[in-house]
mmCIF file of N, CA and C in Angstrom:
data_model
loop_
_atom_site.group_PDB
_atom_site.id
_atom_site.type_symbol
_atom_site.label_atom_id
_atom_site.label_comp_id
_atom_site.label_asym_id
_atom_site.label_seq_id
_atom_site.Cartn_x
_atom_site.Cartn_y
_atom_site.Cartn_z
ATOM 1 N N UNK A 824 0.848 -1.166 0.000
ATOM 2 C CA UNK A 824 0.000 0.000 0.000
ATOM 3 C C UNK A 824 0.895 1.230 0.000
ATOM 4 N N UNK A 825 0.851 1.627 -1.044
ATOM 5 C CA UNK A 825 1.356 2.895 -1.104
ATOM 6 C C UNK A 825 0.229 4.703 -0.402
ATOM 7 N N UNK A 826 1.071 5.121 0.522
ATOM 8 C CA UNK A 826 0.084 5.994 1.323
ATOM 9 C C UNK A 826 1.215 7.241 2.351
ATOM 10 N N UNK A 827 1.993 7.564 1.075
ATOM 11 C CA UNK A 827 2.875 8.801 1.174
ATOM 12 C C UNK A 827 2.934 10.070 0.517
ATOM 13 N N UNK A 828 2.406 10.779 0.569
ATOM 14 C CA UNK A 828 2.307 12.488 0.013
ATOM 15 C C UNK A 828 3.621 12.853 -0.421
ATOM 16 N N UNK A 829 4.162 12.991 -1.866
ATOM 17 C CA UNK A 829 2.960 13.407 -2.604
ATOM 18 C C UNK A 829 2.496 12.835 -3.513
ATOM 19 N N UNK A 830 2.422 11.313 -3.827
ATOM 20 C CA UNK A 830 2.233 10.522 -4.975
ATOM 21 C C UNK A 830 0.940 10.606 -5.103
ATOM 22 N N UNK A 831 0.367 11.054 -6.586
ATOM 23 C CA UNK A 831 -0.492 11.164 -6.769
ATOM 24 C C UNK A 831 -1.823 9.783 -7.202
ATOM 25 N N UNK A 832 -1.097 8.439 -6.740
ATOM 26 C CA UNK A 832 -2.086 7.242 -6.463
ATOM 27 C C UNK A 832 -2.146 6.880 -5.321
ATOM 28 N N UNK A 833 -1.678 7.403 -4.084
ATOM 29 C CA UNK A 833 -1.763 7.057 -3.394
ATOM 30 C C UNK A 833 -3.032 7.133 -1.979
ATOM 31 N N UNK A 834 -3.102 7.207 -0.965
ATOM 32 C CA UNK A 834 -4.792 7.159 -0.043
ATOM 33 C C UNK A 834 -4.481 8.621 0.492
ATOM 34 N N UNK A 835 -3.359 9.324 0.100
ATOM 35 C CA UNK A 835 -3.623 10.777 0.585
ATOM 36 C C UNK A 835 -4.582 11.972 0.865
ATOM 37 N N UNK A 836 -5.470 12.552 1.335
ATOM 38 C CA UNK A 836 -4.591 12.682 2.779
ATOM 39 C C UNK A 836 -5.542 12.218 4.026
ATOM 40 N N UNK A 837 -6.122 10.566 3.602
ATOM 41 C CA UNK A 837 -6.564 9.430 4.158
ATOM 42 C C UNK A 837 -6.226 8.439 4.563
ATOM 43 N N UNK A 838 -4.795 8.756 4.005
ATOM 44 C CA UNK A 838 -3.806 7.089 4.417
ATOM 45 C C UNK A 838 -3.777 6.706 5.563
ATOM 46 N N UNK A 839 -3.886 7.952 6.337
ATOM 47 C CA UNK A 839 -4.042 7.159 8.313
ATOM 48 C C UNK A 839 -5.221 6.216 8.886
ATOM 49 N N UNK A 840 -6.081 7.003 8.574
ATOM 50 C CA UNK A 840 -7.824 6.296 8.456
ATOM 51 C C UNK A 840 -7.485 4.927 7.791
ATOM 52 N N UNK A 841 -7.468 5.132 6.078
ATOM 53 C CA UNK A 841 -7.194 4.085 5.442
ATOM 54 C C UNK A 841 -6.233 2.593 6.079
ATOM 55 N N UNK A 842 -4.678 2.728 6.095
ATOM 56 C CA UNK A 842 -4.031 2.027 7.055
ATOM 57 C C UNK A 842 -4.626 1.573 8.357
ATOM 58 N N UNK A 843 -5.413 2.207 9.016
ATOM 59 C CA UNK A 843 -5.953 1.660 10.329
ATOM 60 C C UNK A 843 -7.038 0.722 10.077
ATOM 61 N N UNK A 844 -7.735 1.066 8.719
ATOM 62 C CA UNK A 844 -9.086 0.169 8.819
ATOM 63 C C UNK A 844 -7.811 -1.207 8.531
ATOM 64 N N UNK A 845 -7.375 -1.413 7.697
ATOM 65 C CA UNK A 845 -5.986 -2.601 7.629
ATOM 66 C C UNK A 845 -5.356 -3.241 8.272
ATOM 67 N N UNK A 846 -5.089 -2.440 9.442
ATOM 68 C CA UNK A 846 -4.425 -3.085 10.701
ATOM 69 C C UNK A 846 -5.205 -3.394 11.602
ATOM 70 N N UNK A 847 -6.950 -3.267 11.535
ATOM 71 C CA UNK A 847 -7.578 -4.191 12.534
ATOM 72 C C UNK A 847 -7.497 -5.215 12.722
ATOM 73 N N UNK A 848 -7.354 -5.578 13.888
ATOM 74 C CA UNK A 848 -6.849 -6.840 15.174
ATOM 75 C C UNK A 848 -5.325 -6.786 14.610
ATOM 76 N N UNK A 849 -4.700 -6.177 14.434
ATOM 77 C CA UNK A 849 -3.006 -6.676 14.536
ATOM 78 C C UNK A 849 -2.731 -6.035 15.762
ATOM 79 N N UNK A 850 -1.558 -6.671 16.371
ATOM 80 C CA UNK A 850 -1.404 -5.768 17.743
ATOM 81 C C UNK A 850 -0.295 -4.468 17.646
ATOM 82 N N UNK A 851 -0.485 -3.997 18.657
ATOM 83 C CA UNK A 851 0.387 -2.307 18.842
ATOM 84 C C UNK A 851 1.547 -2.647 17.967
ATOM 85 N N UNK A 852 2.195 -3.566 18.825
ATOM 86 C CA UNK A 852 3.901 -3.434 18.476
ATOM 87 C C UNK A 852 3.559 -3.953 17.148
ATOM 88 N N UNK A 853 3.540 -4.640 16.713
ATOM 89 C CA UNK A 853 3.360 -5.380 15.638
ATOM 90 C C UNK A 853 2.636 -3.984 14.195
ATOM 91 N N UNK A 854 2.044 -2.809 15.025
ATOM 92 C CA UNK A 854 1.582 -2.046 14.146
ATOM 93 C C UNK A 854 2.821 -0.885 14.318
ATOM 94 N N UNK A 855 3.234 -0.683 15.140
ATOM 95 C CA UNK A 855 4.852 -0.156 15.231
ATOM 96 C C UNK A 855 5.578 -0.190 14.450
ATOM 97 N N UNK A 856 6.262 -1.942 14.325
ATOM 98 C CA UNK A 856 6.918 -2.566 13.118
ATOM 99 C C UNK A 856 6.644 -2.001 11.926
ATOM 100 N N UNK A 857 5.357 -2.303 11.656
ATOM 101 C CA UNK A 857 5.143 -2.138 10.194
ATOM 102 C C UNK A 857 4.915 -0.585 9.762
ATOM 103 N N UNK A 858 4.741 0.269 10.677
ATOM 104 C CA UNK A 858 4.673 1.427 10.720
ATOM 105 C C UNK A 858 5.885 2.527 10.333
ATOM 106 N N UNK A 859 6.266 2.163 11.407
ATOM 107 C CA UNK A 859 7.628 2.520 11.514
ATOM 108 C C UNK A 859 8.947 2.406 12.170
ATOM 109 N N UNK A 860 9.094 1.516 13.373
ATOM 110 C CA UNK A 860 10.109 0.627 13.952
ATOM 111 C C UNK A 860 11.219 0.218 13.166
ATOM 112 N N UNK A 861 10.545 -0.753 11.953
ATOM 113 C CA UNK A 861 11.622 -1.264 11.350
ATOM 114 C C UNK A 861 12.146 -0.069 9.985
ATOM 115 N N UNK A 862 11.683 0.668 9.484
ATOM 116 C CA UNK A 862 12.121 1.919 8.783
ATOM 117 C C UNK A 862 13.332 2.536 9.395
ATOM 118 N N UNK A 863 12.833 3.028 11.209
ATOM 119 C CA UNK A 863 13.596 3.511 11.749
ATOM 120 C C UNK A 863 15.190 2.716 11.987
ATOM 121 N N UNK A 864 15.287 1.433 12.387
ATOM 122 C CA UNK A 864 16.307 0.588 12.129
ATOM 123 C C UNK A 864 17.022 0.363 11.416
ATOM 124 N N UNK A 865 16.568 0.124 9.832
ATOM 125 C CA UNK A 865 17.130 -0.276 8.361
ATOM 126 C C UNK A 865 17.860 1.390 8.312
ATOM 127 N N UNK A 866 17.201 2.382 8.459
ATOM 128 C CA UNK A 866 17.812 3.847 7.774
ATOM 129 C C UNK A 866 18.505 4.234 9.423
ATOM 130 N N UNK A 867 18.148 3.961 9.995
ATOM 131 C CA UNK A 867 19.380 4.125 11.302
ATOM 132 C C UNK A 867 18.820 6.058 11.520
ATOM 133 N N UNK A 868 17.729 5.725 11.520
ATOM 134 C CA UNK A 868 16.769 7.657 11.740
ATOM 135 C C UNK A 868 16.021 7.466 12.885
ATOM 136 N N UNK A 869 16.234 8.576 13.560
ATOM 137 C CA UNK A 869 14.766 8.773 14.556
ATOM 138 C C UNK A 869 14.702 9.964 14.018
ATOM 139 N N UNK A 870 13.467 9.743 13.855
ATOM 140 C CA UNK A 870 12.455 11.184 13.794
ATOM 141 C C UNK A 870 11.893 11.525 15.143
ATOM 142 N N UNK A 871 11.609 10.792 15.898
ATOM 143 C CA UNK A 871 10.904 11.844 16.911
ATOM 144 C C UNK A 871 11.969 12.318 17.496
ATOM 145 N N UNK A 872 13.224 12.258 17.522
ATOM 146 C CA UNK A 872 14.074 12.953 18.099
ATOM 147 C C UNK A 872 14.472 14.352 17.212
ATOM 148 N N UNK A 873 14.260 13.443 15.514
ATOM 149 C CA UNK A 873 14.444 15.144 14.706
ATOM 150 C C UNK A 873 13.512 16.327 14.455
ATOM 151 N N UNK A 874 12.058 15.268 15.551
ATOM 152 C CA UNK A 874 10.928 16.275 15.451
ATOM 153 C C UNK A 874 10.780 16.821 17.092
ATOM 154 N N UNK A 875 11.609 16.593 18.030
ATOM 155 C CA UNK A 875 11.440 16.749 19.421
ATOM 156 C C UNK A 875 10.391 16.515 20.307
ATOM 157 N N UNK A 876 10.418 15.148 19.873
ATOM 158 C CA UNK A 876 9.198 14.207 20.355
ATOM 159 C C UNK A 876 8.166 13.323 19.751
ATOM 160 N N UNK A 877 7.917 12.219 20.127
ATOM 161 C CA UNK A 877 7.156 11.198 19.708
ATOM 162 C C UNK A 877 5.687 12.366 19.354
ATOM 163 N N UNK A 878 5.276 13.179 20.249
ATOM 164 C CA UNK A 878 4.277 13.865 20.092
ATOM 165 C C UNK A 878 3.848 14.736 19.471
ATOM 166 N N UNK A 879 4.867 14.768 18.808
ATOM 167 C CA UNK A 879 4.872 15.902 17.619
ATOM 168 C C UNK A 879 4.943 15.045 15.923
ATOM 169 N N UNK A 880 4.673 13.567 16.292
ATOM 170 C CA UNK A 880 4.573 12.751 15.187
ATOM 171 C C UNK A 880 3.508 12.056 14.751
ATOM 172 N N UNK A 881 2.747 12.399 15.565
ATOM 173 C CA UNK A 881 1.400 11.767 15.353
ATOM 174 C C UNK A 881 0.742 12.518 13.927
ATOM 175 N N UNK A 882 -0.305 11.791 13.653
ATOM 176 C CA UNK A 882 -1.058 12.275 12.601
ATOM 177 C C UNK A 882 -1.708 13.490 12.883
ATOM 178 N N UNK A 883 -2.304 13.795 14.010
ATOM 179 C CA UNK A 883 -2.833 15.386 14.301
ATOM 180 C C UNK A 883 -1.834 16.309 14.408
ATOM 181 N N UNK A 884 -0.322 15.958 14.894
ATOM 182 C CA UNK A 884 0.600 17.322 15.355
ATOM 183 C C UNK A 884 1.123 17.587 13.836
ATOM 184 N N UNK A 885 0.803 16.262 13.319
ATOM 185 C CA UNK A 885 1.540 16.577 11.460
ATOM 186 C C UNK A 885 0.512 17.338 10.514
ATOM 187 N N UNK A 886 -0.435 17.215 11.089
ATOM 188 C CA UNK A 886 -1.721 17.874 10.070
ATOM 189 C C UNK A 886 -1.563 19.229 10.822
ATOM 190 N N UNK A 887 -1.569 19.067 11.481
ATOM 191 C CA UNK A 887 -1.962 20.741 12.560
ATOM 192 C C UNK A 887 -0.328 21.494 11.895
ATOM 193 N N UNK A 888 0.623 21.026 11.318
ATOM 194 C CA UNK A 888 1.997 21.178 10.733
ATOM 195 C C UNK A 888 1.883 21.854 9.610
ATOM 196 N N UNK A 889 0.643 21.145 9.625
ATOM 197 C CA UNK A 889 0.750 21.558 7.512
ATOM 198 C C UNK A 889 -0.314 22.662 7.536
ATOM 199 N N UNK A 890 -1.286 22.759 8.376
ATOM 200 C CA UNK A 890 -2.293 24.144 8.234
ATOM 201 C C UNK A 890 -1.601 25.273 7.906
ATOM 202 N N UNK A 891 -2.200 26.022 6.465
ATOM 203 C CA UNK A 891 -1.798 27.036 5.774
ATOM 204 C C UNK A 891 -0.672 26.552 4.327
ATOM 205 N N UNK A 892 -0.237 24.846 4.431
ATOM 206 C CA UNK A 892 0.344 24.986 3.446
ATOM 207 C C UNK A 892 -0.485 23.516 2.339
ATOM 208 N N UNK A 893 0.063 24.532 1.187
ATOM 209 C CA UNK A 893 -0.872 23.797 -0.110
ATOM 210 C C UNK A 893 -0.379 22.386 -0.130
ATOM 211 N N UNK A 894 -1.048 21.068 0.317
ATOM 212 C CA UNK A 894 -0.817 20.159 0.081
ATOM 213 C C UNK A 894 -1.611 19.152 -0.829
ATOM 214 N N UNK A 895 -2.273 19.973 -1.531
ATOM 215 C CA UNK A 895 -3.001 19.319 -2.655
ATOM 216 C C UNK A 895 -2.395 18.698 -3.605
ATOM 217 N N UNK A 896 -3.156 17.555 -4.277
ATOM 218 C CA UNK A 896 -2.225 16.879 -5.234
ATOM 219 C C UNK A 896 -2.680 17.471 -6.475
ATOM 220 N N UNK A 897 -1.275 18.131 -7.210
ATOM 221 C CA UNK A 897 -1.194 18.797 -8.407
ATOM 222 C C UNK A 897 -0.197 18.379 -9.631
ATOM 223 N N UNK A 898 -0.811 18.392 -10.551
ATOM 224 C CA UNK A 898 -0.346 17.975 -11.696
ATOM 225 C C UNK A 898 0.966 18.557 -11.891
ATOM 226 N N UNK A 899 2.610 18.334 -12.341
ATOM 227 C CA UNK A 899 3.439 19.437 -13.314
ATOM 228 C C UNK A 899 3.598 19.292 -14.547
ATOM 229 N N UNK A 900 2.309 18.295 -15.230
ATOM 230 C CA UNK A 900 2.844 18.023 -16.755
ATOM 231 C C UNK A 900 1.214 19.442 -17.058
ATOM 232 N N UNK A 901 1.392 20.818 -17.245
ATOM 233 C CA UNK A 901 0.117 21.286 -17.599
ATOM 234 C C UNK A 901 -0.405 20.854 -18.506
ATOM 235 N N UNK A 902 0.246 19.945 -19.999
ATOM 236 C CA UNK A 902 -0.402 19.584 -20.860
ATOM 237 C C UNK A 902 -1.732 18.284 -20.462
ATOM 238 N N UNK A 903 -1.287 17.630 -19.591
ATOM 239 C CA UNK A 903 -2.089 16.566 -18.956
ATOM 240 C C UNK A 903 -2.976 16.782 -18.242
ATOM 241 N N UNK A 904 -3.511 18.014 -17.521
ATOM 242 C CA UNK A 904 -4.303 18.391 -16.230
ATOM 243 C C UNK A 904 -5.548 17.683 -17.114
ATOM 244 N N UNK A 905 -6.340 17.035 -16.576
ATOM 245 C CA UNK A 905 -7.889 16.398 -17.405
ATOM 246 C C UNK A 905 -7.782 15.354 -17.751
ATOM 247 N N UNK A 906 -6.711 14.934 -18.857
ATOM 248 C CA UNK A 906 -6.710 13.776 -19.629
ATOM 249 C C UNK A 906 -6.415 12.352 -19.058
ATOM 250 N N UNK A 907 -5.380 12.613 -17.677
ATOM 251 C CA UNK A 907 -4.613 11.640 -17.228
ATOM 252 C C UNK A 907 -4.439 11.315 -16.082
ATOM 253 N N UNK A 908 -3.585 10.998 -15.284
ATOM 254 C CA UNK A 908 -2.925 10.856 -13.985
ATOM 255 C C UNK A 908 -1.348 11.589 -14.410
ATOM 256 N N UNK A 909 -0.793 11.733 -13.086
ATOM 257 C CA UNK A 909 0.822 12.202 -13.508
ATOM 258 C C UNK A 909 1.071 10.916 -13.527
ATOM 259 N N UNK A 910 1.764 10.698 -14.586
ATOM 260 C CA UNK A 910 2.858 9.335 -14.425
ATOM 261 C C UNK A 910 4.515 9.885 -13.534
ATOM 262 N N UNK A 911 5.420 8.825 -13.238
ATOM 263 C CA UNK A 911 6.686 8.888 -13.165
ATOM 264 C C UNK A 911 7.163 9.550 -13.643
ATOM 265 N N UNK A 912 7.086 9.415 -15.250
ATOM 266 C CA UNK A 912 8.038 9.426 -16.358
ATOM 267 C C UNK A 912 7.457 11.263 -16.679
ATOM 268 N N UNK A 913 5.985 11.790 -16.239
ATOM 269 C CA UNK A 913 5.803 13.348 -16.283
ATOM 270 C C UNK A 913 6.668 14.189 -15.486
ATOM 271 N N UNK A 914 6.976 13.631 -14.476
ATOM 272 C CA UNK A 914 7.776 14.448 -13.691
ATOM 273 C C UNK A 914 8.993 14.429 -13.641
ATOM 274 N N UNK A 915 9.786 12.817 -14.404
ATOM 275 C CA UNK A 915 11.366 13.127 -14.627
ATOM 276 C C UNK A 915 11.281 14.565 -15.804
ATOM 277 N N UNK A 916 10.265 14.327 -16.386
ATOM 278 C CA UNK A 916 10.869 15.393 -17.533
ATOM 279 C C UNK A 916 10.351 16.564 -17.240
ATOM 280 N N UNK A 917 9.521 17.207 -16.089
ATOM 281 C CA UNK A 917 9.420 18.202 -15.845
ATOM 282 C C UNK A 917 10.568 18.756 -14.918
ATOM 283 N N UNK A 918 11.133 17.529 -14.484
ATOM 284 C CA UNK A 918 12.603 17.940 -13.194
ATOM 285 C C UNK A 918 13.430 18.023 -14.642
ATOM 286 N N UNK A 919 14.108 17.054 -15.063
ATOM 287 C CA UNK A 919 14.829 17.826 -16.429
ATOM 288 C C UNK A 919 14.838 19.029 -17.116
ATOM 289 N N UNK A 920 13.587 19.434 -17.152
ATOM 290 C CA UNK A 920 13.594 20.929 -18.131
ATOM 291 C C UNK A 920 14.133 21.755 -16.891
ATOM 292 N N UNK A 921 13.305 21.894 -15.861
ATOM 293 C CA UNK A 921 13.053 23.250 -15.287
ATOM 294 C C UNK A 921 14.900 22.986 -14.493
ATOM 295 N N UNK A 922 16.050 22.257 -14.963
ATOM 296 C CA UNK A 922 17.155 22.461 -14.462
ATOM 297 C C UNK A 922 18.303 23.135 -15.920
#
């Protein structure tokens, strides 16, 4: 399940809701793990330490984060706005030009 901002197929900006209906009956730790435990391990990161606190990582202190900024999912191929989805391959070549 892909459910990371800003991909534009993904359960944004529902993925928390979404993911939870998913993880009914799995237990805490076990929703930790898959959450983020083992992320934190493999990349050798804490975030709640780079966010100064577990409590400032939750889904409300991150939304209450983003109030005032545009997190809508927006197209950069303008020829496509209507016709399509963004693909991959719209946005390597919109990062190509605009360098």
């Amino acid at each position: 399940m892909e459910c990371d901002y800003p991909h534009s197929d993904s359960t944004w900006p529902t993925a928390p809701e979404t993911l939870a209906e998913s993880l009914d009956g799995i237990s805490d730790h076990d929703i930790d793990r898959i959450t983020h435990l083992n992320a934190m391990r493999h990349f050798h990161y804490d975030p709640f330490t780079a966010l100064a606190g577990k409590e400032n990582c939750t889904v409300g202190a991150l939304r209450q984060r983003a109030v005032g900024h545009d997190v809508s999912i927006q197209s950069r191929q303008m020829s496509s706005i209507g016709k399509r989805g963004t693909r991959s391959v719209d946005l390597l070549s919109a990062a190509s030009s605009s360098h």
